[in-house]
Tab-separated table of C-alpha atoms in Angstrom:
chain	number	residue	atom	x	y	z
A	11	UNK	CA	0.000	0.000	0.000
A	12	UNK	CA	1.462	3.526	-1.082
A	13	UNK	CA	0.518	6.589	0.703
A	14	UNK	CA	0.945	10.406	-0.131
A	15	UNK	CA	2.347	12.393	3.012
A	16	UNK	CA	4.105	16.076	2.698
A	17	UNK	CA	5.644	16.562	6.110
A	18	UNK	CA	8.873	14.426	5.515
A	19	UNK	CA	10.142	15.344	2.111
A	20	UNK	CA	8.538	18.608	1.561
A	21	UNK	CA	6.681	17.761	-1.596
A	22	UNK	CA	3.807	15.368	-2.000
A	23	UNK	CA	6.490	11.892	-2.487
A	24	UNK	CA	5.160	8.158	-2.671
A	25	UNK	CA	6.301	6.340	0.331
A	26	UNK	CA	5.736	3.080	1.683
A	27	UNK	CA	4.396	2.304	5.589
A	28	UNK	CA	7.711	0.895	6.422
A	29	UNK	CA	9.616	3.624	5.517
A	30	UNK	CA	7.125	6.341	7.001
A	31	UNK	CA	6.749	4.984	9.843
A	32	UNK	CA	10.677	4.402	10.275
A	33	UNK	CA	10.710	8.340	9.151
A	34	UNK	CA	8.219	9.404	12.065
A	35	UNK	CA	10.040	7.379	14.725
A	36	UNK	CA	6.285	5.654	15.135
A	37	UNK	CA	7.545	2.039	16.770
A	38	UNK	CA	3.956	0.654	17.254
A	39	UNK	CA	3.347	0.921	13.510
A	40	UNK	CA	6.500	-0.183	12.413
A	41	UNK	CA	6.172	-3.533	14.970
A	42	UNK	CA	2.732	-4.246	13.449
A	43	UNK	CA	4.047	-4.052	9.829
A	44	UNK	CA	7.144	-6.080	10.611
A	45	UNK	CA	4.928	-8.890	12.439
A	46	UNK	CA	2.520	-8.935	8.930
A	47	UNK	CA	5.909	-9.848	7.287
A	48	UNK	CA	6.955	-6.375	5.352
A	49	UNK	CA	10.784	-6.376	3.922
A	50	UNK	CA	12.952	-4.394	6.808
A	51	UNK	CA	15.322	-4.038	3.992
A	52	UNK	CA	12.589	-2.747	1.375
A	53	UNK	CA	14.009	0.647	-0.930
A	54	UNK	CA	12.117	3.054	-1.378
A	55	UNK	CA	12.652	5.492	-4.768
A	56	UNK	CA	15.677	7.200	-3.574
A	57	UNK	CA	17.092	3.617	-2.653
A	58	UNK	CA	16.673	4.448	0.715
A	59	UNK	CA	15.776	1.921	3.723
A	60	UNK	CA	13.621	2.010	6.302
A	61	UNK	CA	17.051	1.793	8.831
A	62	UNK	CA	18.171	4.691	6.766
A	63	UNK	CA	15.377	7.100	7.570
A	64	UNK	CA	15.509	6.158	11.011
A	65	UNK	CA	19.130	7.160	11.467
A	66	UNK	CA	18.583	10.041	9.227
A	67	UNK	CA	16.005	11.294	11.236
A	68	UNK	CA	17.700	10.219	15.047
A	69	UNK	CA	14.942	8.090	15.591
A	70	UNK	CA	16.601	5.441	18.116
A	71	UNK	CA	13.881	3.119	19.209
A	72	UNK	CA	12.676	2.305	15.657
A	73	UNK	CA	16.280	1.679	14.679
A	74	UNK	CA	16.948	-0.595	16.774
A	75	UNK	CA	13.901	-2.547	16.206
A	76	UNK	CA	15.163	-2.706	12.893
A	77	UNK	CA	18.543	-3.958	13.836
A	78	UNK	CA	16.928	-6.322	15.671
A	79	UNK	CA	14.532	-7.489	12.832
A	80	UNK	CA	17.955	-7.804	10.837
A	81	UNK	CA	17.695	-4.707	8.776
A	82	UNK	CA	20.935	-3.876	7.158
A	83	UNK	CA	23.163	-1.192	8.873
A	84	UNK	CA	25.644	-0.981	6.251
A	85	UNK	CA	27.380	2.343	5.266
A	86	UNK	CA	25.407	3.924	8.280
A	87	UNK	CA	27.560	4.825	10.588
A	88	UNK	CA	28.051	7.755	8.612
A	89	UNK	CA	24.869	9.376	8.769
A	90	UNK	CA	24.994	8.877	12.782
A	91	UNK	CA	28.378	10.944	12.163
A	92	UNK	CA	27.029	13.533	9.938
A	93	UNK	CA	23.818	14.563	12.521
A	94	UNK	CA	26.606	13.605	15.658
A	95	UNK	CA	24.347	11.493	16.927
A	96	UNK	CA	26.568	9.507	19.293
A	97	UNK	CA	23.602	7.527	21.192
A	98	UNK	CA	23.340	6.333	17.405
A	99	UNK	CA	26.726	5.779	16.065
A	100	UNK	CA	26.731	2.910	19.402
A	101	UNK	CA	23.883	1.409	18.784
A	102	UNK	CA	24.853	0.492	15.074
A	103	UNK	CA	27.970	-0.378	16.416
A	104	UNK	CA	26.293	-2.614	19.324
A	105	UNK	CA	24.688	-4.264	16.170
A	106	UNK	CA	28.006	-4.750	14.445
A	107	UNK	CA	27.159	-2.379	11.604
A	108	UNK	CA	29.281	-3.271	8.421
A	109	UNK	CA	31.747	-0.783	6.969
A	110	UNK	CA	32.193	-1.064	3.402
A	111	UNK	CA	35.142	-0.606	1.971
A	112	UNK	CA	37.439	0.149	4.596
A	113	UNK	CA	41.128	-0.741	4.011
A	114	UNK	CA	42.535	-0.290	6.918
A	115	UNK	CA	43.102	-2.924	9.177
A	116	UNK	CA	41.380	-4.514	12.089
A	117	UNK	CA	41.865	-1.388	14.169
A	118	UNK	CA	39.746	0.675	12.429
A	119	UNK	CA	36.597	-1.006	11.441
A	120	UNK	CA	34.936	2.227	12.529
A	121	UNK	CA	35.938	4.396	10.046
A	122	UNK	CA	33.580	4.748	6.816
A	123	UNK	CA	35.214	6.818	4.116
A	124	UNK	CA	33.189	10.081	3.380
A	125	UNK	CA	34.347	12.317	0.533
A	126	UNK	CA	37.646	11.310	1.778
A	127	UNK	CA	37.787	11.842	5.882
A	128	UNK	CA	37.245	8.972	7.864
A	129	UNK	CA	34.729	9.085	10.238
A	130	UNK	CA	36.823	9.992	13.125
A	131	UNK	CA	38.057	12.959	11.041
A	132	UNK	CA	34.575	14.340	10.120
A	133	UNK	CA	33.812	14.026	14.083
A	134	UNK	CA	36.364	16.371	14.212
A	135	UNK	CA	36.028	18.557	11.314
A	136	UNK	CA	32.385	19.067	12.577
A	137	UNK	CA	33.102	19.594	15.919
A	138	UNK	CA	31.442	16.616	17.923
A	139	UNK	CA	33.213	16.270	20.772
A	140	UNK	CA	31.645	13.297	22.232
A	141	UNK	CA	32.009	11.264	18.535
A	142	UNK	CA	35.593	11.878	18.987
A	143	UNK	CA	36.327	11.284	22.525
A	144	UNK	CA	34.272	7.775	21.710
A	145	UNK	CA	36.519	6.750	18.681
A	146	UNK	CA	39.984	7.374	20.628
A	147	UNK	CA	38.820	5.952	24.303
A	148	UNK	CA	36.287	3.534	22.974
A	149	UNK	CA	37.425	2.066	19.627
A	150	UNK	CA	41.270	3.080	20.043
A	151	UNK	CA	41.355	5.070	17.056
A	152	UNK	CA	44.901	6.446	16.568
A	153	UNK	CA	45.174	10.322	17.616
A	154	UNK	CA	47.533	11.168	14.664
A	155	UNK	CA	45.827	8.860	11.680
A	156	UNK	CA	46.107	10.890	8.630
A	157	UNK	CA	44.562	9.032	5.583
A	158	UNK	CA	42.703	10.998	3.940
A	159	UNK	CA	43.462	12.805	0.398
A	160	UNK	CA	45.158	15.884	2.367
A	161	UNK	CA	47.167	13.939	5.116
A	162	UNK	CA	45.782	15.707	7.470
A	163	UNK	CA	45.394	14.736	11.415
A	164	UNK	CA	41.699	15.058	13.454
A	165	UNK	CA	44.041	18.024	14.968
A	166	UNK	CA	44.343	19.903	11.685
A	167	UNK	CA	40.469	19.702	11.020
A	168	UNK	CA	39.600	20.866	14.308
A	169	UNK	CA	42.355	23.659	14.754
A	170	UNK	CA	41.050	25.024	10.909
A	171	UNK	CA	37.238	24.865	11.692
A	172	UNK	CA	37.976	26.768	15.540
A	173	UNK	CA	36.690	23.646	17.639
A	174	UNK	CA	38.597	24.531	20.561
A	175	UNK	CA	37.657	21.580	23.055
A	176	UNK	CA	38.211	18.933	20.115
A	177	UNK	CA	41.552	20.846	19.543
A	178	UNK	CA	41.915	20.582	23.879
A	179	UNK	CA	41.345	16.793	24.070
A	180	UNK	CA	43.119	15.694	20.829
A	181	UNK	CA	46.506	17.551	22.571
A	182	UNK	CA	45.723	15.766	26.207
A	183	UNK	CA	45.768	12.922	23.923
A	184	UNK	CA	49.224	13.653	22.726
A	185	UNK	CA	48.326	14.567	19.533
A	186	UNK	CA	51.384	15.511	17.743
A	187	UNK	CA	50.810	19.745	17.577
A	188	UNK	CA	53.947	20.207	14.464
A	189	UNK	CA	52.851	17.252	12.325
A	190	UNK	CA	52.437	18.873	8.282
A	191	UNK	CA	49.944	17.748	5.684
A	192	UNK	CA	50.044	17.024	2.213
A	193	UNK	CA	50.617	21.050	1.807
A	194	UNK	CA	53.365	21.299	4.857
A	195	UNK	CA	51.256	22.859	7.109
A	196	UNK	CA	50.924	22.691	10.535
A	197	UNK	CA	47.871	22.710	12.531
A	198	UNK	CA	49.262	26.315	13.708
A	199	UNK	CA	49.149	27.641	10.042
A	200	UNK	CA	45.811	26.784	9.948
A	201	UNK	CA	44.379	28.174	12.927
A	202	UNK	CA	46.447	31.772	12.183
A	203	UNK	CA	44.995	31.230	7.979
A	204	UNK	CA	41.278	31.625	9.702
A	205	UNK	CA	41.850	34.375	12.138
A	206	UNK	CA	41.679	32.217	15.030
A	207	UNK	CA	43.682	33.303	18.240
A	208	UNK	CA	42.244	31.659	20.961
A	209	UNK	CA	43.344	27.961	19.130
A	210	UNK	CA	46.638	29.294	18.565
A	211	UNK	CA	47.284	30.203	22.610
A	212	UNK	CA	45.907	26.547	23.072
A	213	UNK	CA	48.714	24.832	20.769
A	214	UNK	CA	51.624	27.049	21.991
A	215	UNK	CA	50.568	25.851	25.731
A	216	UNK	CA	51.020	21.956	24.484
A	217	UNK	CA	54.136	23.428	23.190
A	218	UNK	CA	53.202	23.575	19.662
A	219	UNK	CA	56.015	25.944	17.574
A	220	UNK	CA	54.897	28.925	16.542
A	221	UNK	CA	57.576	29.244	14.293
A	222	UNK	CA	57.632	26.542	12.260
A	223	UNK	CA	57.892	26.826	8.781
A	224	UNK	CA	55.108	25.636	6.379
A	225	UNK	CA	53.453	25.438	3.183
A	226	UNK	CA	54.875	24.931	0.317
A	227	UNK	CA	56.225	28.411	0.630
A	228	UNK	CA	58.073	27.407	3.450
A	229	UNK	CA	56.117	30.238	5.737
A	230	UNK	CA	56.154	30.731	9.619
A	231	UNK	CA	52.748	31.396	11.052
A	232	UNK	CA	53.706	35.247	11.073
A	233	UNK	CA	54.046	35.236	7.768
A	234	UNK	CA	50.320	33.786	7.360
A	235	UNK	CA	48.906	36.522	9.716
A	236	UNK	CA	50.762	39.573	8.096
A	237	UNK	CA	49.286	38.619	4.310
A	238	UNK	CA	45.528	38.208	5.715
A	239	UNK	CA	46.008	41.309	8.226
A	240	UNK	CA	44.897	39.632	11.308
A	241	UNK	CA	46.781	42.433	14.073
A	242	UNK	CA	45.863	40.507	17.035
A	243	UNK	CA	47.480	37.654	15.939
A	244	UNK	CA	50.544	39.270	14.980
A	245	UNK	CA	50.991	41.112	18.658
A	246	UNK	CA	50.621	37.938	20.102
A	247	UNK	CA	52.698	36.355	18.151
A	248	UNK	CA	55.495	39.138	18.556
A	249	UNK	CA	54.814	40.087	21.851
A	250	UNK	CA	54.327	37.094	23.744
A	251	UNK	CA	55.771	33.989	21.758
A	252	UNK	CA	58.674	36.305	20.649
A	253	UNK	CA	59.276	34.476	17.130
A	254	UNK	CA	61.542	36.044	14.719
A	255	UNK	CA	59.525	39.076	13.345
A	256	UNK	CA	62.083	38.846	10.096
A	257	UNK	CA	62.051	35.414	9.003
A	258	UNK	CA	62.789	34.519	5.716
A	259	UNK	CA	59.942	32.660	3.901
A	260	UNK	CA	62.415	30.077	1.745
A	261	UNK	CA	59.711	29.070	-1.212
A	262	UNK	CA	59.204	30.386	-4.611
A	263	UNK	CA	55.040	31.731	-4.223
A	264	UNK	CA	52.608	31.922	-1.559
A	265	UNK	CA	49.604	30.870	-3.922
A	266	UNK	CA	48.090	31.059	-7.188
A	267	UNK	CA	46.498	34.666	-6.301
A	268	UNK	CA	48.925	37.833	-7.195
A	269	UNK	CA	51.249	35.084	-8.673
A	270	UNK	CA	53.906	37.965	-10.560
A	271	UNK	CA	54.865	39.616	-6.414
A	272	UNK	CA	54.608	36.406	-5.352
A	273	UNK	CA	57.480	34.470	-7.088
A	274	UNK	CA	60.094	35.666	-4.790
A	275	UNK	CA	62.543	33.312	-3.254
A	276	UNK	CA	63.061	35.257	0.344
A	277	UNK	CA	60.760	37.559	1.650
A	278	UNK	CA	60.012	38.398	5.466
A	279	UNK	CA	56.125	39.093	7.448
A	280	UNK	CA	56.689	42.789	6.372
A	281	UNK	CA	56.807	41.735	2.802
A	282	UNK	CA	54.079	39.276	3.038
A	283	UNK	CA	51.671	41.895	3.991
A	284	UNK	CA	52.172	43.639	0.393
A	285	UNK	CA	50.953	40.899	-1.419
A	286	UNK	CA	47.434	41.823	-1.045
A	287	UNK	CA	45.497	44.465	-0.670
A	288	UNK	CA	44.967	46.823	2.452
A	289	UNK	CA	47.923	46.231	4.376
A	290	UNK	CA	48.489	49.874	5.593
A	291	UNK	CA	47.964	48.930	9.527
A	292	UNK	CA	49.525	45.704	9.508
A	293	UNK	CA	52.462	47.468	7.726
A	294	UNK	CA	52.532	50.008	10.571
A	295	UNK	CA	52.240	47.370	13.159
A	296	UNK	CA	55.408	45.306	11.893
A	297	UNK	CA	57.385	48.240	12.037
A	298	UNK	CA	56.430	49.808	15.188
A	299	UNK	CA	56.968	46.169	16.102
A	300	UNK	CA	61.198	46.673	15.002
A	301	UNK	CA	60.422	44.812	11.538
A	302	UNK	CA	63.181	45.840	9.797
A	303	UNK	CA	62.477	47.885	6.861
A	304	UNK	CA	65.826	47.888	5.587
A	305	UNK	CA	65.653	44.748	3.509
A	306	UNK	CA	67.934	42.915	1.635
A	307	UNK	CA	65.453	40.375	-0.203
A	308	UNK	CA	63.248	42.452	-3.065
A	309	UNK	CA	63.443	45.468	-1.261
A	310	UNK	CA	62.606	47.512	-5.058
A	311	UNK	CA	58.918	45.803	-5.113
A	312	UNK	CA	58.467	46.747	-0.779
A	313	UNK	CA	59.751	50.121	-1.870
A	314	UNK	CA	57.512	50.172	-4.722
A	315	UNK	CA	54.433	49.258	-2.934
A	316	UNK	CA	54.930	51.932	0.035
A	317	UNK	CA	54.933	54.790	-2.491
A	318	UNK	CA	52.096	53.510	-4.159
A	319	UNK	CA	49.582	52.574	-0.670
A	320	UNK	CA	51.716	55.514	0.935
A	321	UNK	CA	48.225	57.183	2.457
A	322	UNK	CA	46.849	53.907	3.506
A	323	UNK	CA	50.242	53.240	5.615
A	324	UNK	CA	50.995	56.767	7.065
A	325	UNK	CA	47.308	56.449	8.457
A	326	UNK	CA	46.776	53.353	9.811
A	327	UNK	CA	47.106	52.460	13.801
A	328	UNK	CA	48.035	54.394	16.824
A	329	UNK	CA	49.272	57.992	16.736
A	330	UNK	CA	52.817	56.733	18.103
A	331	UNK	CA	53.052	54.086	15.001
A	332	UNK	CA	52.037	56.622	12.935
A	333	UNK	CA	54.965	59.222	13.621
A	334	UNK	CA	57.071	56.035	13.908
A	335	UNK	CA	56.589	54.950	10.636
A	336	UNK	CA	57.203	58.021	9.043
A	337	UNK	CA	60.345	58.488	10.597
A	338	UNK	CA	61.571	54.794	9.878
A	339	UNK	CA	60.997	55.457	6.517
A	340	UNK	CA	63.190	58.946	6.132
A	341	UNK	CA	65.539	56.554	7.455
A	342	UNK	CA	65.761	53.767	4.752
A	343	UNK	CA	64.675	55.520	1.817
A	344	UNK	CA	67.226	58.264	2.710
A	345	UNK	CA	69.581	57.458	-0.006
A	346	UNK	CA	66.797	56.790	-2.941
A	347	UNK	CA	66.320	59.937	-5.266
A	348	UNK	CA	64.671	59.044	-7.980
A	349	UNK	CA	61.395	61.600	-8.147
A	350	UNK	CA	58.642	59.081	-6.838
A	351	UNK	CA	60.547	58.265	-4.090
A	352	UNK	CA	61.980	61.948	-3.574
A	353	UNK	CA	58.009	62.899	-3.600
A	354	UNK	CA	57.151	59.936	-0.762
A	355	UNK	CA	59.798	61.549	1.370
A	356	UNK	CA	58.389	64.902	0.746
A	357	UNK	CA	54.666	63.554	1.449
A	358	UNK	CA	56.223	62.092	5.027
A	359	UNK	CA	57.366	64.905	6.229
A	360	UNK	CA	54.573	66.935	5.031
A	361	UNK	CA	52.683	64.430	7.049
A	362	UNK	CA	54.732	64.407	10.308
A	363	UNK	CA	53.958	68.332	10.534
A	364	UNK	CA	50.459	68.126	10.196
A	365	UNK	CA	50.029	64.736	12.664
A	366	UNK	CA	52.275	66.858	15.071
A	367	UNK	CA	50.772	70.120	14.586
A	368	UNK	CA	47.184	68.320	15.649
A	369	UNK	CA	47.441	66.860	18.396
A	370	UNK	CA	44.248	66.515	20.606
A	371	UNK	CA	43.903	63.392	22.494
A	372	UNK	CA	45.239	59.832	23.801
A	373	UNK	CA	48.392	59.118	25.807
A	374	UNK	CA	50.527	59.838	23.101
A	375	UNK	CA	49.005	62.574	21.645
A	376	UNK	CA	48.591	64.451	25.134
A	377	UNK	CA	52.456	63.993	25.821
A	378	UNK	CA	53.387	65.061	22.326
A	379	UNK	CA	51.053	68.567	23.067
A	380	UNK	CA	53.015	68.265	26.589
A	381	UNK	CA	56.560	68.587	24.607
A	382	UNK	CA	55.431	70.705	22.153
A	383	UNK	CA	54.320	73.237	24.747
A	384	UNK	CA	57.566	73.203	26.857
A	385	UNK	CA	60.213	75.907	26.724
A	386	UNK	CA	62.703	73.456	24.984
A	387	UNK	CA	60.471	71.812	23.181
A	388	UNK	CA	63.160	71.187	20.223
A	389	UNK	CA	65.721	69.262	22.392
A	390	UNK	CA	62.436	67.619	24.344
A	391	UNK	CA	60.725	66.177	21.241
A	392	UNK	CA	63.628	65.202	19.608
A	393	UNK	CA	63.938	63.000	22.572
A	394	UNK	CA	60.623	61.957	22.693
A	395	UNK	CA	61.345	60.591	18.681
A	396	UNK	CA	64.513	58.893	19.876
A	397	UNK	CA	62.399	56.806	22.213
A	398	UNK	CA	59.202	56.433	20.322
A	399	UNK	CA	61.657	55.167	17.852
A	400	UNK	CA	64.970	53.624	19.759
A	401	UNK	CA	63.912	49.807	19.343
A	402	UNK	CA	63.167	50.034	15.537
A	403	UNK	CA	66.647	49.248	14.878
A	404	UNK	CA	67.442	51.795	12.587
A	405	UNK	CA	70.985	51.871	12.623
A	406	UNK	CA	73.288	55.169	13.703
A	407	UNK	CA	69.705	56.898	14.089
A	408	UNK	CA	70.805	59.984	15.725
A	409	UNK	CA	73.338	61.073	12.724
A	410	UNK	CA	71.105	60.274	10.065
A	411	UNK	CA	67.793	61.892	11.270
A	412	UNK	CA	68.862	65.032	13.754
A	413	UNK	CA	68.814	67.193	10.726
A	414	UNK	CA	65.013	66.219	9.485
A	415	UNK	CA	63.769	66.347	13.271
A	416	UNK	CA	65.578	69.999	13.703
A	417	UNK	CA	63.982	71.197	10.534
A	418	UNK	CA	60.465	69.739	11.508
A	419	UNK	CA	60.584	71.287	14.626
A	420	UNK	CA	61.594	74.467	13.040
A	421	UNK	CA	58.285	74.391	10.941
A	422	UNK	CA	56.376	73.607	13.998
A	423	UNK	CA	57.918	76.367	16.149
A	424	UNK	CA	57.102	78.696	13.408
A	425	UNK	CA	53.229	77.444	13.210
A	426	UNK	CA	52.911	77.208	16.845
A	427	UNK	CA	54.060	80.744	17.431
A	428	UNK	CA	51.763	82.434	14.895
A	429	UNK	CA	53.788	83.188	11.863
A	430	UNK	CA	51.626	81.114	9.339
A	431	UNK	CA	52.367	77.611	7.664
A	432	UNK	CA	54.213	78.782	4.448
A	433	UNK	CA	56.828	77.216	5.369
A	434	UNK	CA	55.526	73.864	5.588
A	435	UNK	CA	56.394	72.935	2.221
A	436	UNK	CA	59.847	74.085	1.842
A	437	UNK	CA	61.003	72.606	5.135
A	438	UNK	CA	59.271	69.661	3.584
A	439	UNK	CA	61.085	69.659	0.166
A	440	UNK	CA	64.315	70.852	1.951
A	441	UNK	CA	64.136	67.720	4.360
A	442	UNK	CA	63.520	65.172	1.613
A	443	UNK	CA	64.955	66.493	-1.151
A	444	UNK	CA	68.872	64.666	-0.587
A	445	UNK	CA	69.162	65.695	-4.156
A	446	UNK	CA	67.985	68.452	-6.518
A	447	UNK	CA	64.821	69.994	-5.471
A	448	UNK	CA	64.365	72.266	-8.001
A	449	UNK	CA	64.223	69.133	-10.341
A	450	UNK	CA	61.422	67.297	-8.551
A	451	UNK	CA	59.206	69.956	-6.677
A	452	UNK	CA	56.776	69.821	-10.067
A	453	UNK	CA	56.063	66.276	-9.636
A	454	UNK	CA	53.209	65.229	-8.408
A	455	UNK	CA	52.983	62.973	-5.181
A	456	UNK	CA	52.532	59.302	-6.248
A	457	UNK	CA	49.049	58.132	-4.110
């Protein structure tokens, strides 16, 4: 007998007793068919089983008096995975459900293939804690089993899709926290790839390294959080795990997107950041943070890419890692003339007087209006530079930037006393000039 029912499938879909009932979870009708004789194994026109719809649908009881009426549990230990339905997943079990397929040994006839992760991996991919802790404890599934088409561990599936208390009890479990899939990375390059903080503190406490290299670019997980921008990340990483803020990546690209600046065979966190768009705070941030600016590896594209995002940069972040910046980069361009980058150094400066001429608020700000207002405020600020500035390892700093602080103080005098702002520009040109002025004070600031 064939029935027409909507509130399973949505749309009016032929369907036998068995397998409604089985659908609705109604046992008394499904024990009344099964004692008339109806086929427990019976398809219905998606090929589906009665058992099938029961698991599908977390009905318990009338699975098991399916099982029990020898209705085939093959291939369904997956479903029970997919809903995490753990309550499920052992009863199949209890009834020895078959795994088809598996090629793995004895030791892990729990483990359907689906689209590639085992079972125990999509537990942990999806985040069902119990599933997992019941493979490991239970069915002695090994912690670091990677067979699946990426190599990859239950610990790289959880740290990539942020489940932190999978992520917790896979590392009580010894999971190893530096093992690299098929693409060399770590479970730490993932977590830092999706902006996740909180699962990076939880591997560096199991004494994961957070400076390992990965990918097939050979990358450290600073370099991952400089080219997506994620600021918190790279404090932390700076800050408080104190990796090397200018590592060399040692690959030939980072990816198939911006493929021409990425086919460099050394580049550092700073340099990773220009590889995509918006990068004007985490620029500032690296710097502030002593990156060192003065590169050795493609430092013509770096330089290239400051001029060009030169706004974005000298505007991004804190007051203090604004003037900072600025400053660091009078440094290290100092001895570049050609007349875009004799412009940028005129646009800094230009810049510098106007950030300190309006000051207003904040810690910073308040001191620099504090200096500004004192009696020597020349000697005072210049100070106040040197230590705003003193860890950015800049070299023989003093020598090479008393003369631009003296003549930007000499503009701000002159503004702060009254006598007008037409100066501003020549002290500007003067300052970053290093060459012929005359030449260059026509063309137009590259932004």
């Amino acid at each position: 007998m064939l029935k027409l029912i909507t509130h399973v499938f949505g749309v009016y879909d032929k369907i036998s007793p068995i397998h409604e009932a089985a659908t609705l979870g109604d046992v008394s009708e499904l024990e009344r068919l099964i004692k008339e004789g109806v086929n427990v194994n019976l398809k219905n026109y998606e090929q589906h089983t009665p058992l099938y719809l029961a698991v599908q649908n977390g009905n318990e009881l009338a699975a098991k008096l399916l099982l029990e009426s020898g209705a085939n549990a093959k291939n369904l230990m997956r479903i029970a995975v997919d809903k995490g339905n753990l309550k499920m997943l052992q009863l199949l079990d209890q009834f020895g459900a078959d795994v088809e397929g598996d090629k793995n040994g004895p030791i892990y006839p729990y483990m359907k293939v689906k689209d590639g992760l085992h079972l125990f991996h999509l537990a942990a991919q999806q985040g069902y804690l119990d599933i997992v802790k019941w493979f490991v404890d239970v069915k002695g599934v090994s912690i670091n089993l990677s067979k699946n088409p990426l190599k990859q561990t239950a610990l790289h599936l959880a740290a990539k899709q942020g489940h932190q208390d999978v992520v917790e009890f896979l590392l009580q479990k010894n999971a190893n926290p530096d093992v690299l899939d098929l693409n060399e990375n770590a479970p730490v390059h993932l977590a830092v790839q999706q902006g996740n903080l909180p699962i990076l503190k939880l591997l560096k406490g199991y004494e994961a390294s957070l400076e390992i290299y990965g990918n097939k670019s050979k990358i450290t997980p600073l370099h991952v959080a400089a080219k997506h921008h994620y600021l918190s990340i790279i404090e932390y990483l700076i800050d408080t795990a104190k990796v090397n803020i200018n590592a060399l990546a040692n690959g030939l690209q980072i990816g198939k997107l911006y493929l021409p600046e990425c086919m460099q065979s050394k580049y550092t966190p700073l340099q990773a950041a220009t590889f995509f768009p918006d990068a004007g705070q985490t620029i500032a941030l690296l710097v502030y943070k002593r990156a060192d600016i003065d590169l050795k590896h493609n430092f013509g594209k770096f330089r290239s890419y400051i001029i060009k995002h030169q706004n974005a940069i000298l505007n991004s972040g804190p007051m203090e890692h604004q003037i900072a910046l600025g400053l660091a980069f009078l440094k290290v361009f100092h001895d570049y003339n050609d007349s875009k980058t004799i412009n940028f150094k005129k646009f800094v400066v230009t810049t510098l007087v106007t950030k300190m001429k309006n000051i207003s608020e904040g810690d910073t700000t308040a001191k620099l209006k504090e200096i500004l207002s004192t009696q020597e405020q020349g000697e005072n600020f210049y100070n106040f530079c040197l230590a705003t500035t003193k860890d950015l390892k800049f070299g023989n700093i003093e020598s090479e930037l008393k003369e631009p602080y003296d003549k930007i103080l000499s503009a701000l005098k002159s503004d702060i006393m009254g006598h007008g702002s037409a100066t501003t520009d020549s002290i500007a040109l003067a300052v970053a000039g290093a060459g012929s002025v005359t030449e260059t004070s026509s063309v137009e600031i590259d932004q």
